């Protein structure tokens, strides 16, 4: 297929595809799906080999968020029966992080629900970062706390944070359809603050929520323009008790196309399969590893994920290897360029990326597929509570975490 040959050539040169080419990837048929995956796989292997980076989430503060993000189980007015608790103590968070590190995670993502941190919250998170790094040698820490005020990104970096996650989620044109309590511009501003402070910027999207293909392309192009080091791709987990509870329109094929489009637009950037992979990719998860080079290990913020041991077996069975702490995630040219631009030491890595609450939260994203070629998983008027398991273990509980 001429389109795919062109996209591979551009990806190997780090050349931006045209919008028309990106849209064409989303419009490919199921008959061409394996060709699309193979083409995206060539670009992925060129820049990242067969490595898979593991990231582990620690939900520092769960629920009771004042923001109204429609996709979020922690939102204002949510009736989702999720865990609700206030800030974990630094040692509690460090113990939770240790489970993920023991399972092979290279990066720990510290996430807290809410609009954004107070200065006291930043102090609290700084203590947590110190505890995590003291007890887990070589681990990278990504903070995900919502909208940042002036100076807070610098304080987090000074405390030892390596990255900051704040997702754009959807296009600027449709952002007001999913959230009223803050704006798309607010999110862009926070990503820019993190970058300017020398933090590795992690920002991604939620595929779905009623947007068109054009919106998916818009947000991925915006992420490349922002020069995010990591682009987590979430797929909506429609929690019962949220406005998007009945949005069950994704198929595994649709998810693979979205991942491939993100890879072609962001060839040398970490593309992470984030929230919703178990629910929507299902048995095709191993195929997605040919496109993305990063996943979350174990559970998400408010929903349970695939067993950690099954994640590791999936990676090995698919012929990939877990990235070690002594390996650099990003290609060296991106590490060097970032260090030069920020006037700081190289981070060589990406960020967190999820979508479950003011901070970030890869526990459920929201996709409403608009393409007729993809039949819905179920009647869109029916909630699929059988596919969504609310997290009842790990942080905030007395039960062992999944890692």
Short mmCIF file of C-alpha atoms in Angstrom, two decimals:
data_model
loop_
_atom_site.label_atom_id
_atom_site.label_comp_id
_atom_site.label_asym_id
_atom_site.label_seq_id
_atom_site.Cartn_x
_atom_site.Cartn_y
_atom_site.Cartn_z
CA UNK A 1 0.00 0.00 0.00
CA UNK A 2 1.58 3.29 -1.11
CA UNK A 3 0.21 5.12 1.95
CA UNK A 4 1.96 2.79 4.38
CA UNK A 5 5.25 2.82 2.47
CA UNK A 6 5.17 6.62 2.56
CA UNK A 7 4.42 6.67 6.29
CA UNK A 8 7.24 4.25 7.08
CA UNK A 9 9.72 6.32 5.06
CA UNK A 10 8.61 9.48 6.84
CA UNK A 11 8.74 7.80 10.24
CA UNK A 12 12.32 6.66 9.73
CA UNK A 13 13.24 10.26 8.84
CA UNK A 14 11.17 11.78 11.69
CA UNK A 15 9.16 13.63 9.08
CA UNK A 16 5.65 14.71 10.03
CA UNK A 17 2.90 13.03 7.98
CA UNK A 18 0.21 15.18 6.44
CA UNK A 19 -3.14 15.39 8.16
CA UNK A 20 -4.64 13.58 5.19
CA UNK A 21 -2.22 10.68 5.64
CA UNK A 22 -2.99 10.45 9.36
CA UNK A 23 -6.72 10.44 8.66
CA UNK A 24 -6.23 7.76 6.02
CA UNK A 25 -4.71 5.44 8.64
CA UNK A 26 -7.87 5.71 10.74
CA UNK A 27 -9.98 4.99 7.66
CA UNK A 28 -8.21 1.77 6.64
CA UNK A 29 -10.28 -1.39 6.46
CA UNK A 30 -10.03 -4.50 8.61
CA UNK A 31 -8.58 -6.30 5.58
CA UNK A 32 -5.59 -3.93 5.72
CA UNK A 33 -5.19 -3.96 9.50
CA UNK A 34 -2.21 -6.32 9.71
CA UNK A 35 -0.43 -4.28 7.04
CA UNK A 36 -1.02 -1.15 9.13
CA UNK A 37 0.37 -2.83 12.25
CA UNK A 38 3.40 -4.14 10.34
CA UNK A 39 4.17 -0.70 8.93
CA UNK A 40 3.88 0.98 12.34
CA UNK A 41 6.02 -1.83 13.74
CA UNK A 42 8.87 -0.98 11.39
CA UNK A 43 8.93 2.57 12.72
CA UNK A 44 8.63 1.41 16.35
CA UNK A 45 11.52 -1.09 16.00
CA UNK A 46 13.73 1.44 14.23
CA UNK A 47 13.61 3.83 17.19
CA UNK A 48 12.96 1.51 20.15
CA UNK A 49 13.97 -1.99 19.11
CA UNK A 50 11.96 -4.67 20.89
CA UNK A 51 12.00 -2.99 24.30
CA UNK A 52 8.84 -2.41 26.33
CA UNK A 53 8.99 0.13 29.13
CA UNK A 54 6.90 -0.68 32.20
CA UNK A 55 5.28 2.09 34.23
CA UNK A 56 3.49 1.69 37.55
CA UNK A 57 0.73 3.87 38.98
CA UNK A 58 0.34 4.86 42.61
CA UNK A 59 -2.91 6.68 43.33
CA UNK A 60 -1.90 9.07 46.13
CA UNK A 61 -5.38 10.56 46.65
CA UNK A 62 -8.49 8.97 45.21
CA UNK A 63 -11.89 10.44 44.39
CA UNK A 64 -13.70 13.61 45.44
CA UNK A 65 -12.34 15.74 42.60
CA UNK A 66 -13.99 19.17 42.06
CA UNK A 67 -13.54 19.00 38.27
CA UNK A 68 -16.33 17.78 35.98
CA UNK A 69 -14.43 15.74 33.35
CA UNK A 70 -17.11 13.52 31.80
CA UNK A 71 -14.87 10.47 31.40
CA UNK A 72 -13.62 10.39 34.98
CA UNK A 73 -14.78 8.11 37.77
CA UNK A 74 -13.39 10.61 40.31
CA UNK A 75 -15.25 13.62 38.89
CA UNK A 76 -17.58 15.99 40.66
CA UNK A 77 -20.92 14.21 40.96
CA UNK A 78 -19.59 10.77 40.01
CA UNK A 79 -21.69 7.92 41.31
CA UNK A 80 -19.04 5.34 40.46
CA UNK A 81 -18.38 3.17 43.52
CA UNK A 82 -14.62 3.68 43.54
CA UNK A 83 -12.16 3.85 46.42
CA UNK A 84 -12.11 7.26 48.08
CA UNK A 85 -9.28 8.28 50.39
CA UNK A 86 -7.10 11.27 51.21
CA UNK A 87 -3.33 11.55 50.76
CA UNK A 88 -1.21 8.45 51.33
CA UNK A 89 1.71 8.94 53.68
CA UNK A 90 5.13 8.95 51.98
CA UNK A 91 6.06 5.52 53.35
CA UNK A 92 2.71 4.07 52.23
CA UNK A 93 3.24 5.42 48.73
CA UNK A 94 6.81 4.12 48.66
CA UNK A 95 5.68 0.64 49.67
CA UNK A 96 3.08 0.68 46.91
CA UNK A 97 5.71 1.83 44.41
CA UNK A 98 8.08 -0.94 45.49
CA UNK A 99 5.59 -3.57 44.33
CA UNK A 100 5.67 -2.13 40.81
CA UNK A 101 9.45 -1.82 40.78
CA UNK A 102 9.77 -5.43 41.91
CA UNK A 103 7.56 -6.39 38.98
CA UNK A 104 9.89 -4.69 36.51
CA UNK A 105 8.58 -1.13 36.37
CA UNK A 106 11.17 1.46 35.44
CA UNK A 107 8.97 4.45 36.21
CA UNK A 108 6.56 5.14 39.06
CA UNK A 109 3.75 7.58 38.37
CA UNK A 110 2.46 9.40 41.46
CA UNK A 111 -1.08 10.58 40.75
CA UNK A 112 -3.53 12.63 42.82
CA UNK A 113 -7.08 13.65 41.98
CA UNK A 114 -7.98 17.33 42.05
CA UNK A 115 -7.83 20.50 40.00
CA UNK A 116 -4.21 21.10 40.94
CA UNK A 117 -1.88 20.99 43.92
CA UNK A 118 -1.57 23.59 46.65
CA UNK A 119 1.93 24.51 47.74
CA UNK A 120 1.40 22.28 50.76
CA UNK A 121 0.47 19.43 48.42
CA UNK A 122 3.70 19.98 46.49
CA UNK A 123 5.64 19.72 49.76
CA UNK A 124 3.82 16.49 50.55
CA UNK A 125 4.57 15.03 47.13
CA UNK A 126 8.20 16.14 47.41
CA UNK A 127 8.51 14.03 50.58
CA UNK A 128 6.90 11.11 48.76
CA UNK A 129 9.31 11.41 45.82
CA UNK A 130 12.22 11.34 48.25
CA UNK A 131 10.85 8.23 49.97
CA UNK A 132 10.24 6.42 46.69
CA UNK A 133 13.71 7.18 45.37
CA UNK A 134 15.42 6.30 48.64
CA UNK A 135 13.82 2.87 48.79
CA UNK A 136 13.88 2.09 45.06
CA UNK A 137 17.29 2.75 43.56
CA UNK A 138 17.29 3.83 39.93
CA UNK A 139 13.53 4.32 39.65
CA UNK A 140 12.18 7.31 37.77
CA UNK A 141 9.30 9.31 39.19
CA UNK A 142 6.58 11.06 37.22
CA UNK A 143 4.17 13.35 39.08
CA UNK A 144 0.60 13.84 37.91
CA UNK A 145 -1.21 16.35 40.09
CA UNK A 146 -3.37 18.45 37.79
CA UNK A 147 -2.94 22.06 36.74
CA UNK A 148 0.30 23.64 37.95
CA UNK A 149 0.76 27.15 39.29
CA UNK A 150 3.89 29.21 38.65
CA UNK A 151 6.96 27.76 40.33
CA UNK A 152 5.45 24.39 41.22
CA UNK A 153 7.07 22.50 38.34
CA UNK A 154 10.47 23.83 39.40
CA UNK A 155 9.83 22.71 42.97
CA UNK A 156 8.90 19.21 41.83
CA UNK A 157 12.01 18.97 39.71
CA UNK A 158 14.09 20.18 42.63
CA UNK A 159 12.53 17.44 44.75
CA UNK A 160 13.72 14.80 42.31
CA UNK A 161 10.79 14.35 39.93
CA UNK A 162 11.89 13.24 36.47
CA UNK A 163 8.67 13.93 34.59
CA UNK A 164 5.23 15.47 34.78
CA UNK A 165 2.09 14.10 33.19
CA UNK A 166 -0.88 16.17 32.10
CA UNK A 167 -2.95 14.93 29.19
CA UNK A 168 -4.61 17.09 26.55
CA UNK A 169 -7.21 14.32 26.24
CA UNK A 170 -8.97 15.57 23.09
CA UNK A 171 -8.84 18.30 20.48
CA UNK A 172 -9.21 21.95 21.34
CA UNK A 173 -12.38 22.07 19.24
CA UNK A 174 -14.16 19.44 21.35
CA UNK A 175 -12.60 20.02 24.76
CA UNK A 176 -15.51 22.06 26.11
CA UNK A 177 -17.82 19.12 25.32
CA UNK A 178 -16.14 16.96 27.98
CA UNK A 179 -15.06 19.49 30.63
CA UNK A 180 -16.47 22.84 31.74
CA UNK A 181 -14.42 23.57 34.86
CA UNK A 182 -11.12 24.22 33.06
CA UNK A 183 -10.01 24.75 29.48
CA UNK A 184 -7.82 23.13 26.86
CA UNK A 185 -5.51 26.15 27.15
CA UNK A 186 -5.12 25.46 30.87
CA UNK A 187 -3.84 21.99 30.06
CA UNK A 188 -1.44 23.22 27.40
CA UNK A 189 -0.09 25.76 29.88
CA UNK A 190 0.69 23.07 32.45
CA UNK A 191 2.53 20.92 29.89
CA UNK A 192 4.58 23.96 28.91
CA UNK A 193 5.35 24.77 32.56
CA UNK A 194 6.65 21.23 33.09
CA UNK A 195 8.81 21.42 29.97
CA UNK A 196 10.22 24.81 30.91
CA UNK A 197 11.19 23.51 34.36
CA UNK A 198 13.27 20.74 32.81
CA UNK A 199 10.80 17.96 33.52
CA UNK A 200 10.18 15.35 30.87
CA UNK A 201 6.74 16.24 29.52
CA UNK A 202 4.23 13.41 29.30
CA UNK A 203 0.92 14.22 27.65
CA UNK A 204 -1.56 12.07 25.81
CA UNK A 205 -5.13 11.57 24.76
CA UNK A 206 -8.31 9.67 25.41
CA UNK A 207 -9.54 8.07 22.23
CA UNK A 208 -13.30 8.40 22.12
CA UNK A 209 -15.83 10.51 23.91
CA UNK A 210 -17.74 11.31 20.73
CA UNK A 211 -14.95 13.00 18.78
CA UNK A 212 -14.39 12.60 15.06
CA UNK A 213 -11.30 11.22 13.39
CA UNK A 214 -10.27 14.81 12.70
CA UNK A 215 -10.22 15.48 16.44
CA UNK A 216 -7.97 12.48 17.10
CA UNK A 217 -5.55 13.69 14.46
CA UNK A 218 -5.70 17.25 15.83
CA UNK A 219 -4.78 16.23 19.37
CA UNK A 220 -1.91 13.96 18.28
CA UNK A 221 -0.51 16.71 16.05
CA UNK A 222 -0.79 19.11 19.01
CA UNK A 223 1.12 16.69 21.22
CA UNK A 224 3.92 16.49 18.70
CA UNK A 225 3.99 20.28 18.48
CA UNK A 226 4.27 20.47 22.28
CA UNK A 227 7.25 18.11 22.00
CA UNK A 228 5.98 15.68 24.60
CA UNK A 229 8.50 12.94 25.37
CA UNK A 230 5.72 10.46 26.02
CA UNK A 231 2.25 10.10 24.52
CA UNK A 232 -0.04 7.79 26.49
CA UNK A 233 -3.03 6.62 24.46
CA UNK A 234 -6.04 5.88 26.67
CA UNK A 235 -9.18 4.05 25.59
CA UNK A 236 -12.33 4.95 27.49
CA UNK A 237 -13.39 2.73 30.33
CA UNK A 238 -17.02 3.81 30.67
CA UNK A 239 -17.58 3.70 34.40
CA UNK A 240 -21.13 3.22 35.55
CA UNK A 241 -22.11 6.41 37.35
CA UNK A 242 -20.35 8.77 34.90
CA UNK A 243 -21.80 10.66 31.90
CA UNK A 244 -20.00 8.36 29.43
CA UNK A 245 -21.10 5.10 31.03
CA UNK A 246 -22.92 3.93 27.89
CA UNK A 247 -20.17 4.71 25.39
CA UNK A 248 -19.22 1.19 24.31
CA UNK A 249 -18.28 1.63 20.67
CA UNK A 250 -14.61 0.65 20.47
CA UNK A 251 -13.27 -2.50 18.87
CA UNK A 252 -9.75 -3.93 19.07
CA UNK A 253 -9.26 -3.05 15.41
CA UNK A 254 -10.17 0.58 15.98
CA UNK A 255 -7.73 0.78 18.90
CA UNK A 256 -4.90 -0.58 16.76
CA UNK A 257 -5.56 2.02 14.07
CA UNK A 258 -5.46 4.83 16.63
CA UNK A 259 -2.18 3.54 18.07
CA UNK A 260 -0.70 3.27 14.58
CA UNK A 261 -1.71 6.82 13.72
CA UNK A 262 -0.04 8.04 16.91
CA UNK A 263 3.14 6.13 16.06
CA UNK A 264 3.35 7.57 12.54
CA UNK A 265 2.87 11.13 13.83
CA UNK A 266 5.23 10.58 16.80
CA UNK A 267 7.78 8.10 15.42
CA UNK A 268 10.63 8.66 17.89
CA UNK A 269 8.46 9.45 20.92
CA UNK A 270 7.37 6.95 23.55
CA UNK A 271 3.86 5.80 22.67
CA UNK A 272 2.23 4.14 25.66
CA UNK A 273 -0.82 1.92 25.74
CA UNK A 274 -2.56 3.33 28.79
CA UNK A 275 -6.01 2.98 30.35
CA UNK A 276 -8.50 0.63 28.74
CA UNK A 277 -6.14 -1.72 26.91
CA UNK A 278 -7.50 -4.82 28.64
CA UNK A 279 -11.10 -3.78 28.08
CA UNK A 280 -10.86 -2.77 24.42
CA UNK A 281 -7.81 -4.48 22.89
CA UNK A 282 -8.53 -7.69 24.78
CA UNK A 283 -6.88 -10.64 22.99
CA UNK A 284 -5.11 -8.31 20.56
CA UNK A 285 -3.00 -6.67 23.28
CA UNK A 286 0.17 -8.51 22.15
CA UNK A 287 -0.34 -7.21 18.62
CA UNK A 288 -0.42 -3.65 19.96
CA UNK A 289 3.10 -4.11 21.37
CA UNK A 290 4.32 -4.01 17.77
CA UNK A 291 3.18 -0.37 17.67
CA UNK A 292 3.62 0.99 21.19
CA UNK A 293 6.79 0.66 23.25
CA UNK A 294 5.36 1.25 26.72
CA UNK A 295 2.53 0.03 28.95
CA UNK A 296 1.31 0.29 32.53
CA UNK A 297 1.98 -2.72 34.73
CA UNK A 298 -0.88 -4.04 36.84
CA UNK A 299 -3.78 -1.89 38.03
CA UNK A 300 -4.78 1.67 37.15
CA UNK A 301 -6.11 4.44 39.37
CA UNK A 302 -9.63 3.27 40.09
CA UNK A 303 -9.96 0.15 37.95
CA UNK A 304 -8.15 -3.17 38.02
CA UNK A 305 -5.90 -4.16 35.17
CA UNK A 306 -4.52 -7.43 33.90
CA UNK A 307 -2.47 -9.37 36.45
CA UNK A 308 1.11 -8.16 36.49
CA UNK A 309 2.47 -11.65 35.86
CA UNK A 310 0.24 -11.89 32.79
CA UNK A 311 1.60 -8.58 31.50
CA UNK A 312 5.14 -9.94 31.76
CA UNK A 313 4.18 -13.24 30.13
CA UNK A 314 2.45 -11.37 27.29
CA UNK A 315 5.57 -9.31 26.61
CA UNK A 316 7.83 -12.37 26.58
CA UNK A 317 5.45 -14.47 24.48
CA UNK A 318 5.20 -11.70 21.89
CA UNK A 319 8.99 -11.68 21.52
CA UNK A 320 9.65 -8.40 23.32
CA UNK A 321 11.81 -7.59 26.35
CA UNK A 322 11.27 -5.42 29.40
CA UNK A 323 13.41 -2.29 29.32
CA UNK A 324 15.99 -2.18 32.08
CA UNK A 325 16.79 0.74 34.36
CA UNK A 326 20.16 1.11 32.64
CA UNK A 327 18.57 1.60 29.21
CA UNK A 328 17.46 4.93 27.77
CA UNK A 329 13.86 5.03 26.59
CA UNK A 330 14.09 7.83 24.07
CA UNK A 331 16.48 7.81 21.10
CA UNK A 332 19.68 9.64 21.99
CA UNK A 333 19.03 12.54 19.63
CA UNK A 334 15.88 13.41 21.61
CA UNK A 335 17.69 13.10 24.92
CA UNK A 336 20.48 15.39 23.74
CA UNK A 337 18.10 17.95 22.21
CA UNK A 338 16.00 18.08 25.37
CA UNK A 339 19.04 18.53 27.59
CA UNK A 340 20.40 21.33 25.39
CA UNK A 341 17.04 23.13 25.19
CA UNK A 342 16.46 23.00 28.94
CA UNK A 343 20.02 23.61 30.00
CA UNK A 344 19.88 20.63 32.32
CA UNK A 345 20.99 17.03 32.59
CA UNK A 346 19.40 14.51 30.27
CA UNK A 347 16.31 12.70 31.47
CA UNK A 348 16.15 10.27 28.57
CA UNK A 349 12.62 9.26 29.23
CA UNK A 350 8.95 9.76 29.06
CA UNK A 351 6.12 10.26 31.44
CA UNK A 352 3.03 8.84 33.03
CA UNK A 353 -0.23 9.24 31.24
CA UNK A 354 -3.66 8.28 32.27
CA UNK A 355 -6.97 9.92 32.51
CA UNK A 356 -8.91 9.27 35.62
CA UNK A 357 -8.94 12.46 37.54
CA UNK A 358 -7.67 16.00 37.83
CA UNK A 359 -4.10 14.79 37.92
CA UNK A 360 -4.18 12.36 35.03
CA UNK A 361 -5.28 8.81 35.40
CA UNK A 362 -5.01 5.94 32.95
CA UNK A 363 -7.87 3.96 34.29
CA UNK A 364 -10.49 4.57 31.77
CA UNK A 365 -10.74 6.70 28.77
CA UNK A 366 -13.55 7.49 26.52
CA UNK A 367 -13.93 6.47 22.97
CA UNK A 368 -16.90 6.75 20.70
CA UNK A 369 -15.88 5.32 17.37
CA UNK A 370 -17.37 7.14 14.41
CA UNK A 371 -16.26 4.77 11.68
CA UNK A 372 -18.90 2.45 10.18
CA UNK A 373 -16.29 -0.22 9.46
CA UNK A 374 -16.04 -0.98 13.18
CA UNK A 375 -19.08 -2.66 14.64
CA UNK A 376 -19.69 -1.67 18.26
CA UNK A 377 -18.70 -4.05 21.02
CA UNK A 378 -22.20 -3.85 22.42
CA UNK A 379 -25.35 -1.83 22.06
CA UNK A 380 -24.25 1.71 22.99
CA UNK A 381 -27.34 1.99 25.21
CA UNK A 382 -26.14 -0.80 27.47
CA UNK A 383 -23.53 -0.42 30.20
CA UNK A 384 -20.88 -3.16 30.19
CA UNK A 385 -20.30 -3.59 33.89
CA UNK A 386 -18.92 -7.06 33.20
CA UNK A 387 -15.81 -5.54 31.60
CA UNK A 388 -15.00 -2.90 34.22
CA UNK A 389 -13.53 -4.06 37.52
CA UNK A 390 -13.28 -1.29 40.12
CA UNK A 391 -9.95 -1.39 41.96
CA UNK A 392 -10.29 -2.84 45.46
CA UNK A 393 -6.64 -3.65 46.18
CA UNK A 394 -3.32 -1.86 46.46
CA UNK A 395 -3.01 1.80 47.49
CA UNK A 396 -5.69 2.89 49.95
CA UNK A 397 -6.52 -0.70 50.98
CA UNK A 398 -5.06 -3.46 53.16
CA UNK A 399 -4.78 -5.84 50.22
CA UNK A 400 -1.60 -6.51 48.26
CA UNK A 401 -1.22 -4.53 45.02
CA UNK A 402 -1.28 -6.07 41.57
CA UNK A 403 2.17 -5.83 40.03
#
